[in-house]
């Protein structure tokens, strides 16, 4: 019977301690003079109030590196840690690579016996990095994704997304009966559309090692089985790339977007290729802003026929006139 009150006192004292700690933490976040918000200035090692400018704390500990770098190359040279993990490598970049150059840490060439030893180490290191068929499959596929993304000029985030999609397809056993190149290409196509930097099926097929029909078929299968949320390609997302390729002004790019928005209001875009609409809008915008370009030049940049550009061009101008009359 005597233990109950003492336990209760202990619990009450613990709760009071926690409340005091919480109050002290809240007090640390506000200015003691005006109760304003505090900001940490890492450059000067100070904690300063945003409102009244009171320096609450100074000479704080800098937890960054002890060295300074003035460009990316110098930063990479001085850094003593490796690159962050990435899904674009089959082992996520966690394994060790043995340099192919037969030189020691001082830049001196290795002797013949040392070269033979390093060659054997490279061979066994490569075998250990890809110990089973799944890792070999992943290594080949991610290499294909990186190659195609480089050829298409896609940013790093698209490569990461494509690599994650391929890993999911491999984990869910979607590859049997399909080529590694086909699934890799489908992943790049899906990732580019998800990131808002789509590439046409023809552009994808030009850098791939599989046929256009197989890419489309595999893409539909991967999207359906993995439940990917891929929005229909927006013609406006192609405009900046086409305008840049033709060296058009910002005014022409803005005019092309306006033409496409009018076409959407009139429903002209329904059932039409977004690439063809974007190419026609860029061509029409160039003419409307008195900038020199030809259908042949637009056709080369957009990789679409001049006939399609002419047909969509007339449809876009008719939609523009209809809205103007209304």
Coordinates of C-alpha atoms in Angstrom, one line a residue:
X1 CA 0.0 0.0 0.0
X2 CA 2.9 2.4 0.7
X3 CA 4.4 2.0 -2.8
X4 CA 1.4 3.5 -4.7
X5 CA 1.9 7.1 -3.6
X6 CA 5.6 7.1 -4.2
X7 CA 5.1 5.7 -7.7
X8 CA 2.5 8.4 -8.3
X9 CA 5.0 11.1 -7.2
X10 CA 7.6 9.7 -9.5
X11 CA 5.2 9.8 -12.5
X12 CA 4.2 13.4 -11.6
X13 CA 7.8 14.5 -11.3
X14 CA 8.6 12.9 -14.7
X15 CA 5.7 14.6 -16.3
X16 CA 6.8 18.0 -14.8
X17 CA 10.3 17.4 -16.1
X18 CA 9.0 16.7 -19.6
X19 CA 6.8 19.8 -19.5
X20 CA 9.8 21.9 -18.4
X21 CA 11.9 20.5 -21.2
X22 CA 9.2 21.3 -23.7
X23 CA 8.8 24.8 -22.4
X24 CA 12.6 25.4 -22.5
X25 CA 12.7 24.1 -26.2
X26 CA 9.8 26.5 -27.1
X27 CA 11.7 29.3 -25.4
X28 CA 14.8 28.5 -27.4
X29 CA 12.8 29.0 -30.7
X30 CA 11.6 32.5 -29.8
X31 CA 13.4 35.7 -29.1
X32 CA 13.7 36.5 -25.3
X33 CA 13.1 40.2 -26.0
X34 CA 10.2 40.4 -28.5
X35 CA 9.1 36.7 -28.8
X36 CA 10.0 36.9 -32.5
X37 CA 11.2 34.0 -34.7
X38 CA 14.9 33.0 -34.5
X39 CA 17.1 32.3 -37.5
X40 CA 20.4 30.5 -37.5
X41 CA 23.1 32.3 -39.6
X42 CA 25.6 29.5 -40.5
X43 CA 28.0 31.9 -42.2
X44 CA 28.6 34.0 -39.1
X45 CA 27.9 31.3 -36.5
X46 CA 25.1 33.3 -34.9
X47 CA 21.4 32.9 -34.0
X48 CA 19.5 36.1 -34.7
X49 CA 16.0 37.3 -34.2
X50 CA 14.2 38.1 -37.5
X51 CA 12.1 40.9 -36.0
X52 CA 14.4 42.9 -33.7
X53 CA 17.8 41.7 -34.8
X54 CA 19.0 40.6 -31.4
X55 CA 21.9 38.2 -31.5
X56 CA 20.8 35.4 -29.1
X57 CA 23.8 33.1 -29.6
X58 CA 27.2 33.5 -31.2
X59 CA 30.2 31.4 -31.9
X60 CA 28.1 28.3 -32.6
X61 CA 29.8 25.1 -33.7
X62 CA 30.2 24.7 -37.5
X63 CA 29.4 21.0 -38.3
X64 CA 30.4 21.3 -41.9
X65 CA 33.8 20.3 -43.4
X66 CA 36.9 22.0 -42.3
X67 CA 37.9 22.8 -45.9
X68 CA 36.6 25.3 -48.5
X69 CA 35.9 24.8 -52.2
X70 CA 35.2 27.4 -54.8
X71 CA 34.0 25.2 -57.7
X72 CA 32.6 21.7 -58.2
X73 CA 35.9 20.1 -59.3
X74 CA 37.7 21.3 -56.2
X75 CA 34.8 20.1 -54.0
X76 CA 35.0 16.6 -55.5
X77 CA 38.8 16.5 -55.0
X78 CA 38.6 17.6 -51.3
X79 CA 35.6 15.5 -50.3
X80 CA 36.4 12.4 -48.3
X81 CA 33.0 10.7 -48.7
X82 CA 31.6 8.8 -51.7
X83 CA 28.7 9.6 -53.9
X84 CA 25.1 9.2 -52.6
X85 CA 23.2 6.0 -53.3
X86 CA 21.4 5.9 -56.6
X87 CA 18.9 3.6 -58.3
X88 CA 20.6 4.0 -61.6
X89 CA 23.2 1.5 -60.6
X90 CA 22.4 -2.2 -60.0
X91 CA 24.1 -2.2 -56.6
X92 CA 23.0 1.4 -55.8
X93 CA 26.6 2.6 -55.9
X94 CA 27.6 0.9 -52.7
X95 CA 30.2 -1.5 -54.1
X96 CA 33.9 -0.7 -54.8
X97 CA 35.2 -0.1 -58.3
X98 CA 38.8 -0.8 -59.2
X99 CA 40.2 1.8 -61.5
X100 CA 41.1 0.6 -65.0
X101 CA 44.3 2.7 -65.1
X102 CA 47.4 0.7 -64.0
X103 CA 48.8 3.4 -61.8
X104 CA 49.4 3.7 -58.0
X105 CA 48.2 6.5 -55.7
X106 CA 51.2 8.7 -56.8
X107 CA 50.5 8.3 -60.5
X108 CA 53.4 6.0 -61.1
X109 CA 52.9 3.0 -63.5
X110 CA 52.6 -0.4 -62.0
X111 CA 55.0 -3.2 -62.8
X112 CA 54.1 -6.3 -64.9
X113 CA 53.4 -8.5 -61.8
X114 CA 51.2 -5.8 -60.2
X115 CA 49.3 -5.2 -63.4
X116 CA 48.5 -8.9 -63.7
X117 CA 47.4 -8.9 -60.0
X118 CA 45.1 -5.9 -60.5
X119 CA 43.6 -7.5 -63.7
X120 CA 42.7 -10.6 -61.7
X121 CA 41.2 -8.4 -58.9
X122 CA 39.1 -6.5 -61.4
X123 CA 37.8 -9.8 -62.8
X124 CA 36.8 -11.2 -59.4
X125 CA 35.4 -7.9 -58.2
X126 CA 33.1 -7.8 -61.3
X127 CA 32.0 -11.4 -60.7
X128 CA 31.1 -10.6 -57.1
X129 CA 29.2 -7.5 -58.0
X130 CA 26.9 -9.5 -60.2
X131 CA 26.6 -12.8 -58.4
X132 CA 23.2 -13.9 -59.7
X133 CA 21.1 -13.6 -62.8
X134 CA 18.8 -10.9 -61.3
X135 CA 21.8 -8.6 -60.7
X136 CA 23.2 -9.2 -64.2
X137 CA 19.7 -8.5 -65.7
X138 CA 19.5 -5.3 -63.6
X139 CA 23.0 -4.2 -64.6
X140 CA 22.3 -4.6 -68.3
X141 CA 18.9 -2.9 -68.1
X142 CA 20.1 0.1 -66.1
X143 CA 23.0 0.5 -68.6
X144 CA 20.4 0.6 -71.4
X145 CA 18.3 3.2 -69.5
X146 CA 21.4 5.4 -69.0
X147 CA 22.4 5.2 -72.7
X148 CA 18.9 6.0 -74.0
X149 CA 18.4 8.9 -71.5
X150 CA 21.7 10.4 -72.5
X151 CA 20.9 10.1 -76.2
X152 CA 17.5 11.8 -75.6
X153 CA 18.9 14.5 -73.3
X154 CA 16.8 13.5 -70.3
X155 CA 17.6 14.9 -66.9
X156 CA 18.8 12.8 -63.9
X157 CA 15.4 12.6 -62.2
X158 CA 14.0 10.8 -65.3
X159 CA 16.8 8.2 -65.2
X160 CA 16.1 7.6 -61.5
X161 CA 12.4 7.2 -62.1
X162 CA 12.9 4.9 -65.0
X163 CA 15.3 2.8 -62.9
X164 CA 12.8 2.5 -60.1
X165 CA 10.0 1.5 -62.5
X166 CA 12.3 -1.2 -64.0
X167 CA 13.2 -2.5 -60.5
X168 CA 9.5 -2.8 -59.7
X169 CA 8.9 -4.7 -62.9
X170 CA 11.7 -7.1 -62.1
X171 CA 10.5 -7.6 -58.5
X172 CA 6.9 -8.3 -59.7
X173 CA 8.2 -10.8 -62.3
X174 CA 7.0 -9.0 -65.4
X175 CA 10.0 -9.7 -67.5
X176 CA 9.5 -13.4 -68.6
X177 CA 8.6 -13.4 -72.3
X178 CA 9.9 -9.9 -72.9
X179 CA 13.3 -8.5 -73.8
X180 CA 15.3 -6.5 -71.4
X181 CA 15.7 -3.7 -74.0
X182 CA 12.0 -3.6 -74.6
X183 CA 11.1 -3.2 -70.9
X184 CA 13.9 -0.7 -70.4
X185 CA 12.7 1.5 -73.3
X186 CA 9.1 1.3 -71.9
X187 CA 10.4 2.5 -68.5
X188 CA 12.2 5.5 -70.1
X189 CA 9.1 6.4 -72.1
X190 CA 6.9 6.2 -69.0
X191 CA 9.4 8.1 -66.7
X192 CA 9.7 11.0 -69.2
X193 CA 6.0 11.4 -69.4
X194 CA 5.6 11.3 -65.6
X195 CA 8.3 14.0 -65.2
X196 CA 6.6 16.3 -67.7
X197 CA 9.4 16.1 -70.3
X198 CA 7.8 13.6 -72.8
X199 CA 9.5 12.2 -75.9
X200 CA 7.5 10.9 -78.8
X201 CA 7.4 7.2 -79.6
X202 CA 9.4 7.9 -82.8
X203 CA 12.1 9.6 -80.8
X204 CA 12.2 6.8 -78.3
X205 CA 12.4 4.2 -81.1
X206 CA 15.3 6.0 -82.8
X207 CA 17.6 5.4 -79.8
X208 CA 16.2 2.0 -78.8
X209 CA 17.3 -1.4 -80.0
X210 CA 13.7 -2.7 -80.4
X211 CA 10.9 -1.9 -82.8
X212 CA 8.3 0.8 -82.3
X213 CA 5.4 -1.7 -82.0
X214 CA 7.1 -3.7 -79.3
X215 CA 7.8 -0.5 -77.3
X216 CA 4.2 0.5 -77.4
X217 CA 3.0 -3.0 -76.5
X218 CA 5.4 -3.3 -73.6
X219 CA 4.7 0.2 -72.3
X220 CA 1.0 -0.5 -72.1
X221 CA 1.7 -3.8 -70.3
X222 CA 4.1 -2.2 -67.7
X223 CA 1.7 0.7 -67.0
X224 CA -1.3 -1.6 -66.6
X225 CA 0.5 -4.2 -64.4
X226 CA 2.3 -1.7 -62.1
X227 CA -0.7 0.7 -61.9
X228 CA 1.4 3.7 -63.0
X229 CA -0.3 7.1 -63.1
X230 CA 0.7 8.5 -66.5
X231 CA -1.3 11.5 -67.7
X232 CA -1.9 11.9 -71.5
X233 CA 0.9 13.9 -73.1
X234 CA 0.2 17.6 -73.2
X235 CA 1.1 19.3 -76.5
X236 CA 2.3 22.3 -74.5
X237 CA 5.1 20.3 -72.9
X238 CA 6.8 19.8 -76.3
X239 CA 6.7 23.5 -77.2
X240 CA 9.8 24.7 -75.2
X241 CA 12.0 22.0 -76.7
X242 CA 10.9 22.7 -80.3
X243 CA 11.2 26.4 -79.9
X244 CA 14.7 26.0 -78.5
X245 CA 15.7 23.8 -81.3
X246 CA 14.5 26.4 -83.8
X247 CA 16.0 29.3 -81.8
X248 CA 12.7 31.1 -81.6
X249 CA 12.0 34.0 -79.1
X250 CA 10.0 33.8 -75.9
X251 CA 7.2 35.7 -77.6
X252 CA 6.9 33.0 -80.3
X253 CA 6.9 30.3 -77.6
X254 CA 4.2 32.1 -75.6
X255 CA 2.1 32.5 -78.8
X256 CA 2.4 28.8 -79.5
X257 CA 1.1 28.0 -76.0
X258 CA -1.8 30.4 -76.6
X259 CA -2.7 28.7 -79.9
X260 CA -2.7 25.3 -78.2
X261 CA -4.9 26.6 -75.3
X262 CA -7.4 27.9 -77.8
X263 CA -7.4 24.5 -79.6
X264 CA -8.1 22.8 -76.3
X265 CA -11.1 25.1 -75.7
X266 CA -12.5 24.2 -79.1
X267 CA -11.7 20.5 -78.7
X268 CA -9.5 20.4 -81.7
X269 CA -6.8 18.5 -79.9
X270 CA -9.0 15.4 -79.3
X271 CA -7.7 12.4 -81.2
X272 CA -4.7 14.3 -82.6
X273 CA -1.0 13.5 -82.0
X274 CA 0.3 15.9 -79.3
X275 CA 3.7 16.1 -81.2
X276 CA 1.9 17.2 -84.4
X277 CA -0.1 19.8 -82.7
X278 CA 2.9 21.2 -80.8
X279 CA 4.9 21.4 -84.1
X280 CA 2.1 23.1 -86.0
X281 CA 1.6 25.6 -83.1
X282 CA 5.3 26.5 -83.1
X283 CA 5.3 26.9 -86.9
X284 CA 2.2 29.1 -86.8
X285 CA 3.6 31.1 -83.8
X286 CA 6.8 31.8 -85.7
X287 CA 4.8 33.2 -88.7
X288 CA 2.6 35.3 -86.5
X289 CA 5.5 36.9 -84.7
X290 CA 7.4 37.5 -88.0
X291 CA 10.3 35.0 -87.2
X292 CA 11.8 33.1 -90.1
X293 CA 11.3 29.4 -90.1
X294 CA 10.2 26.7 -92.6
X295 CA 8.0 23.6 -92.4
X296 CA 11.0 21.6 -93.2
X297 CA 13.0 23.0 -90.3
X298 CA 10.1 22.3 -87.9
X299 CA 9.7 18.8 -89.3
X300 CA 13.4 18.0 -88.6
X301 CA 13.2 19.3 -85.0
X302 CA 9.9 17.6 -84.2
X303 CA 10.5 14.4 -86.3
X304 CA 7.1 14.6 -87.9
X305 CA 6.0 15.0 -91.5
X306 CA 5.4 18.3 -93.2
X307 CA 1.9 17.2 -94.3
X308 CA 0.9 16.7 -90.6
X309 CA 2.2 20.1 -89.8
X310 CA 0.2 21.8 -92.6
X311 CA -3.0 20.0 -91.6
X312 CA -2.7 20.8 -87.9
X313 CA -1.6 24.4 -88.8
X314 CA -4.9 25.1 -90.6
X315 CA -6.9 23.6 -87.7
X316 CA -5.2 25.7 -85.1
X317 CA -5.7 28.9 -87.1
X318 CA -9.4 28.1 -87.6
X319 CA -9.9 27.5 -83.9
X320 CA -8.2 30.8 -83.2
X321 CA -10.5 32.7 -85.7
X322 CA -13.6 31.0 -84.2
X323 CA -12.7 32.1 -80.7
X324 CA -11.9 35.6 -82.0
X325 CA -15.3 35.9 -83.7
X326 CA -17.1 34.7 -80.5

